[in-house]
PDB file of C-alpha atoms in Angstrom:
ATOM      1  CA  UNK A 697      19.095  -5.153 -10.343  1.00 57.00           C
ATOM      2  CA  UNK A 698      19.085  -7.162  -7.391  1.00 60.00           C
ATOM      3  CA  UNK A 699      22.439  -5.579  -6.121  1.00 67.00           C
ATOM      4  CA  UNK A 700      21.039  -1.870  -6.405  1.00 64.00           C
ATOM      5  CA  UNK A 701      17.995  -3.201  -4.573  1.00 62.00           C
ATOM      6  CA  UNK A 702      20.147  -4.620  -1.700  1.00 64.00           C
ATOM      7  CA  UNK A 703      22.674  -1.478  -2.039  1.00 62.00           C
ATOM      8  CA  UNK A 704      19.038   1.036  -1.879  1.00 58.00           C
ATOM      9  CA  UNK A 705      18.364  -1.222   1.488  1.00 62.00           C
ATOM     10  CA  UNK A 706      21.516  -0.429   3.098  1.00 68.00           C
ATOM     11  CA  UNK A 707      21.795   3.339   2.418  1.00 66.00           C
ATOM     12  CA  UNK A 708      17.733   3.350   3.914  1.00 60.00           C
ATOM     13  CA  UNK A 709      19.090   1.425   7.100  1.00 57.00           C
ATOM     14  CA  UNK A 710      22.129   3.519   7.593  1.00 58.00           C
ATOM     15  CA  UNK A 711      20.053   6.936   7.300  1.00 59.00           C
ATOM     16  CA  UNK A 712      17.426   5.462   9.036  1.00 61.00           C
ATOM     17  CA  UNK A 713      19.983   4.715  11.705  1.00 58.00           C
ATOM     18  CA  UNK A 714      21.638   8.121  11.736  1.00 59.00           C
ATOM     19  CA  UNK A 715      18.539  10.011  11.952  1.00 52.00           C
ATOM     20  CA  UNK A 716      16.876   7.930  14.871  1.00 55.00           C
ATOM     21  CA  UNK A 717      20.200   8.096  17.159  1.00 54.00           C
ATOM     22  CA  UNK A 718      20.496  11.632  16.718  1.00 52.00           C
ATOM     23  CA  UNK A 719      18.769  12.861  19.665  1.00 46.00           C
ATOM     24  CA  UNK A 720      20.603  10.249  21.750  1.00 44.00           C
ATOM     25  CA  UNK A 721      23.926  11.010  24.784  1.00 42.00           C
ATOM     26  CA  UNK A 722      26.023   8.316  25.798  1.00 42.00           C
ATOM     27  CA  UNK A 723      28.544  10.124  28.207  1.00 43.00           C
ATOM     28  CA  UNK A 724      29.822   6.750  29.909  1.00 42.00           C
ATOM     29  CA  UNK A 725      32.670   6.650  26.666  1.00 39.00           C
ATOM     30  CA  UNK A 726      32.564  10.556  26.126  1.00 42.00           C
ATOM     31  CA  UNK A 727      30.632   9.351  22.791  1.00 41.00           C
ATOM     32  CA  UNK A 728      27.826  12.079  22.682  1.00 41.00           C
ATOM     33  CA  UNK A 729      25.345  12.361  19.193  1.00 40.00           C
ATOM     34  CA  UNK A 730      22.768  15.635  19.329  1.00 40.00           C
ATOM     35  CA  UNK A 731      23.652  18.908  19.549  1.00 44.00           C
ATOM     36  CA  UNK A 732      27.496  18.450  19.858  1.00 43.00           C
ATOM     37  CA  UNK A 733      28.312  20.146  23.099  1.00 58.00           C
ATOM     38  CA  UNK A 734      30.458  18.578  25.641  1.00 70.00           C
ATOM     39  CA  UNK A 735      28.622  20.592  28.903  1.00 82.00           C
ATOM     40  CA  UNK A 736      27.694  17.927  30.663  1.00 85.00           C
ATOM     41  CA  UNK A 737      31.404  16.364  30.841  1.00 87.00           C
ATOM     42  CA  UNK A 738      33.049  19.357  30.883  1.00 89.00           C
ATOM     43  CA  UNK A 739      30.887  20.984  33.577  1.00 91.00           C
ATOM     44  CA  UNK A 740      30.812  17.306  35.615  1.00 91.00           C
ATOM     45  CA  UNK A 741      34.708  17.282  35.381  1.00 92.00           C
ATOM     46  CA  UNK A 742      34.616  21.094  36.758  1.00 93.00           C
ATOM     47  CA  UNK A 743      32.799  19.917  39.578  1.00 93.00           C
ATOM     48  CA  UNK A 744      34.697  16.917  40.813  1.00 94.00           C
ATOM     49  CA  UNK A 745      38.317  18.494  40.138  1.00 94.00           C
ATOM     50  CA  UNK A 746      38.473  19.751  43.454  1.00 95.00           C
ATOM     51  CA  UNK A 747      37.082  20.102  46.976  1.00 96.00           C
ATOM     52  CA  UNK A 748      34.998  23.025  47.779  1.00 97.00           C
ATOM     53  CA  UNK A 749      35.288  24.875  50.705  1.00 97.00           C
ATOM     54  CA  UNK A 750      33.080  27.594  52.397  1.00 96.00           C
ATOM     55  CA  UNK A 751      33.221  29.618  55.729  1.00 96.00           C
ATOM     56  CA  UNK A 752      30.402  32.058  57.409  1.00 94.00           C
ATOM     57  CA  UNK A 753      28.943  33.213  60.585  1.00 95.00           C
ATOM     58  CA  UNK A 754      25.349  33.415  61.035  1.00 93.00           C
ATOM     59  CA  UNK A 755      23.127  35.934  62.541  1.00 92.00           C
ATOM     60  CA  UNK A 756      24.080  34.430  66.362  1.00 93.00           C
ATOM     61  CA  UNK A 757      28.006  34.617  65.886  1.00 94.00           C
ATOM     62  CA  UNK A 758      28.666  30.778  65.191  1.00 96.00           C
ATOM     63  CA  UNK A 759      30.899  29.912  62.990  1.00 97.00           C
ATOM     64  CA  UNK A 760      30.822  27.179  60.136  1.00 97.00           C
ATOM     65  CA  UNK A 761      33.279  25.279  57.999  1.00 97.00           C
ATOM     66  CA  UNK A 762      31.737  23.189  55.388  1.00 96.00           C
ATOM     67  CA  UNK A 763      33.807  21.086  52.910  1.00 97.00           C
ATOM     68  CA  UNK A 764      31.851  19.278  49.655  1.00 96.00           C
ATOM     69  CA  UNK A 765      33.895  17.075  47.424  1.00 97.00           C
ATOM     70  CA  UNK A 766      31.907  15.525  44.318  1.00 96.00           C
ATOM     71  CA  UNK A 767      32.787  12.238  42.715  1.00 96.00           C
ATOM     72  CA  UNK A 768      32.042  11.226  39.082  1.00 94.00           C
ATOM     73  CA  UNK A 769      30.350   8.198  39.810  1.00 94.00           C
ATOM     74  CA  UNK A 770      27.526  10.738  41.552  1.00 94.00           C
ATOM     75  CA  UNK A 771      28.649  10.848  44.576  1.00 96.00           C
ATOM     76  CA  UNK A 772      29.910  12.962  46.967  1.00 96.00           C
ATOM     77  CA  UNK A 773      30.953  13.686  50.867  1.00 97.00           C
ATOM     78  CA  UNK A 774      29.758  16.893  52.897  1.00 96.00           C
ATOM     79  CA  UNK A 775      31.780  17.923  55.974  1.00 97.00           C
ATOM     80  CA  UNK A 776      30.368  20.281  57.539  1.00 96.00           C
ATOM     81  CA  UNK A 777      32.352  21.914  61.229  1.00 97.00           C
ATOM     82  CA  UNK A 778      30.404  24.178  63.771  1.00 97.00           C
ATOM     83  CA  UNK A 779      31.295  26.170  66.720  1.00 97.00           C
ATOM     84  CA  UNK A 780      28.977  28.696  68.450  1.00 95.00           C
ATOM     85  CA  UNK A 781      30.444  31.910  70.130  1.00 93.00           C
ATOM     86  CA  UNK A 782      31.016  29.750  73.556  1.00 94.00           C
ATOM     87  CA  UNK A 783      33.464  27.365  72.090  1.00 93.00           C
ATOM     88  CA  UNK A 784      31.041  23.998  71.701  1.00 96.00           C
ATOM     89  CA  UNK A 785      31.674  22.597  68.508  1.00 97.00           C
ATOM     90  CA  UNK A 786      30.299  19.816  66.206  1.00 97.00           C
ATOM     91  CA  UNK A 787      31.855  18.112  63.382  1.00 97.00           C
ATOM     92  CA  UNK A 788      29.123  15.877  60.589  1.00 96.00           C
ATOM     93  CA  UNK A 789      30.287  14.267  57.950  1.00 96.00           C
ATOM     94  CA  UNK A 790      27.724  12.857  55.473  1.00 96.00           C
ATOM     95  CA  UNK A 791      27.613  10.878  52.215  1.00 97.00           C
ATOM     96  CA  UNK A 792      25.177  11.854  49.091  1.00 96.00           C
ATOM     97  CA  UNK A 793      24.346  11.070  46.078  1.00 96.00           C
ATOM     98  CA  UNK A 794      24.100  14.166  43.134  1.00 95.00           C
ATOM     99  CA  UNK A 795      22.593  14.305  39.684  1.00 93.00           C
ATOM    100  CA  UNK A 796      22.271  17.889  37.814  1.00 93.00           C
ATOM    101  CA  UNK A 797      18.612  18.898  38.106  1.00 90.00           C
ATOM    102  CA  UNK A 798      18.323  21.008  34.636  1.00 89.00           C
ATOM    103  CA  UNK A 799      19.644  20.644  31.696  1.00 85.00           C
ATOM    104  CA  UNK A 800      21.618  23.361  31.434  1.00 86.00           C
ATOM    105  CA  UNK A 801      23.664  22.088  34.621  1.00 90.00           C
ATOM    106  CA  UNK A 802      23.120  24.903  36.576  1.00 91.00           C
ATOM    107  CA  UNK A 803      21.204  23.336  39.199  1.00 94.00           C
ATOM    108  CA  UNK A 804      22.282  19.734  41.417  1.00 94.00           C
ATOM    109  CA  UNK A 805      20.089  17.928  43.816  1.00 95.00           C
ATOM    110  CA  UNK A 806      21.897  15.805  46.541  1.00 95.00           C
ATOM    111  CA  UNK A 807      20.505  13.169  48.317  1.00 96.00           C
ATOM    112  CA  UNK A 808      20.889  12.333  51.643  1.00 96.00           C
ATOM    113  CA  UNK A 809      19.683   9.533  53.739  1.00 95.00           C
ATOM    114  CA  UNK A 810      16.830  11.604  55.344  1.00 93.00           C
ATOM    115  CA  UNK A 811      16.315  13.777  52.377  1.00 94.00           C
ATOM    116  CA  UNK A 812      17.360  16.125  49.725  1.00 95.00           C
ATOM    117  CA  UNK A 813      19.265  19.767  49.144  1.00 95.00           C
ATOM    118  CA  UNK A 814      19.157  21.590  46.169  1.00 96.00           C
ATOM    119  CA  UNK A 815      22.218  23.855  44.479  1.00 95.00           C
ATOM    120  CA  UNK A 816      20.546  26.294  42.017  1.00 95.00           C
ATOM    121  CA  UNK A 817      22.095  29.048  39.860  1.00 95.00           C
ATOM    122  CA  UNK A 818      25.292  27.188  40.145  1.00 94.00           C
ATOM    123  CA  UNK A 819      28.214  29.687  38.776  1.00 94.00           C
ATOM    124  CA  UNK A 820      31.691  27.684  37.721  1.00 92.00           C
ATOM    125  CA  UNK A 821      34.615  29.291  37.104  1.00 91.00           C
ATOM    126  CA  UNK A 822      37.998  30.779  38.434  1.00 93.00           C
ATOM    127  CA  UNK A 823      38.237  28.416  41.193  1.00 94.00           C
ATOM    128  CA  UNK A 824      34.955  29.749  42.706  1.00 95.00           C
ATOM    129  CA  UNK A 825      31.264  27.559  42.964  1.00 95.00           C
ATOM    130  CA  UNK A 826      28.962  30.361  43.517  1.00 96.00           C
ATOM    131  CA  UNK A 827      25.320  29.120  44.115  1.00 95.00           C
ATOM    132  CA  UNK A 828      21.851  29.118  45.837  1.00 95.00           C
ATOM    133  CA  UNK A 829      22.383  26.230  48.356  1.00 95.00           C
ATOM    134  CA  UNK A 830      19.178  25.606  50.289  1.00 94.00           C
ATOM    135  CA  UNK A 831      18.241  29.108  48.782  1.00 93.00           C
ATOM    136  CA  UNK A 832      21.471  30.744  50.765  1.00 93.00           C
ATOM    137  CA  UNK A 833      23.845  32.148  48.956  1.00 94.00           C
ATOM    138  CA  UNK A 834      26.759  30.252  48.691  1.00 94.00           C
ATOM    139  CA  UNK A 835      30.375  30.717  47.556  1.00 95.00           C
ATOM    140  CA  UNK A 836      32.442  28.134  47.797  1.00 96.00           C
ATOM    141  CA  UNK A 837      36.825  28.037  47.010  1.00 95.00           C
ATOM    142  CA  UNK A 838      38.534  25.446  45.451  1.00 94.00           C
ATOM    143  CA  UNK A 839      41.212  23.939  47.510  1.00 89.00           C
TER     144      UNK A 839
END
């Protein structure tokens, strides 16, 4: 009797257990309980594979050169090179830190020192990083 009751006890503690850590995500160790997708690794390891690269003119003919490399430990460098249609250039390089915003990872917030910049709509794929940056379109290259 008494080793059914104690046997009863364990099989309440175990599905006790498995029921209240089944909402839970522990990415540290790649371990993740819930609803069994890997998107945030997989979309995180996307994203810090490579350094992204994006060119443009604006509306007064100066041209831009901005580089963003991510980091897994949620960080991340932004280069950014500008010259203006008279030769004067400037060069910026700044640190940030990044988190995804949604949870769908479609949408990253960086932090600055003075601030924050927001990448919505993020598109992944094919070596491109298509997104709302700022709300500008954006369409960055692997390199």
């Amino acid at each position: 009797m008494k080793t059914k009751k104690n046997a009863l006890y364990r099989i309440f503690f175990l599905l006790t257990m498995t029921l209240a850590f089944t909402s839970c995500e522990y990415v540290g160790l790649g371990v993740e309980f819930g609803n069994g997708t890997n998107n945030y690794r997989e979309r995180t390891d996307y994203l810090c594979s490579r350094i992204w690269v994006d060119e443009w003119y604006d509306d007064y003919d100066t041209y831009y050169y901005q580089e963003l490399r991510f980091y897994p430990d949620n960080t991340g460098e932004d280069y950014l090179y500008k010259q203006d249609r008279y030769g004067n250039r400037e060069e910026s390089s700044l640190r940030f830190g990044w988190d995804w915003w949604n949870v769908s990872y479609t949408s990253l917030r960086l932090t600055y020192r003075d601030g924050y910049s927001y990448m919505d709509n993020i598109q992944m794929g094919g070596n491109q990083l298509n997104c709302l940056f700022d709300n500008y379109p954006a369409y960055f290259t692997g390199k």
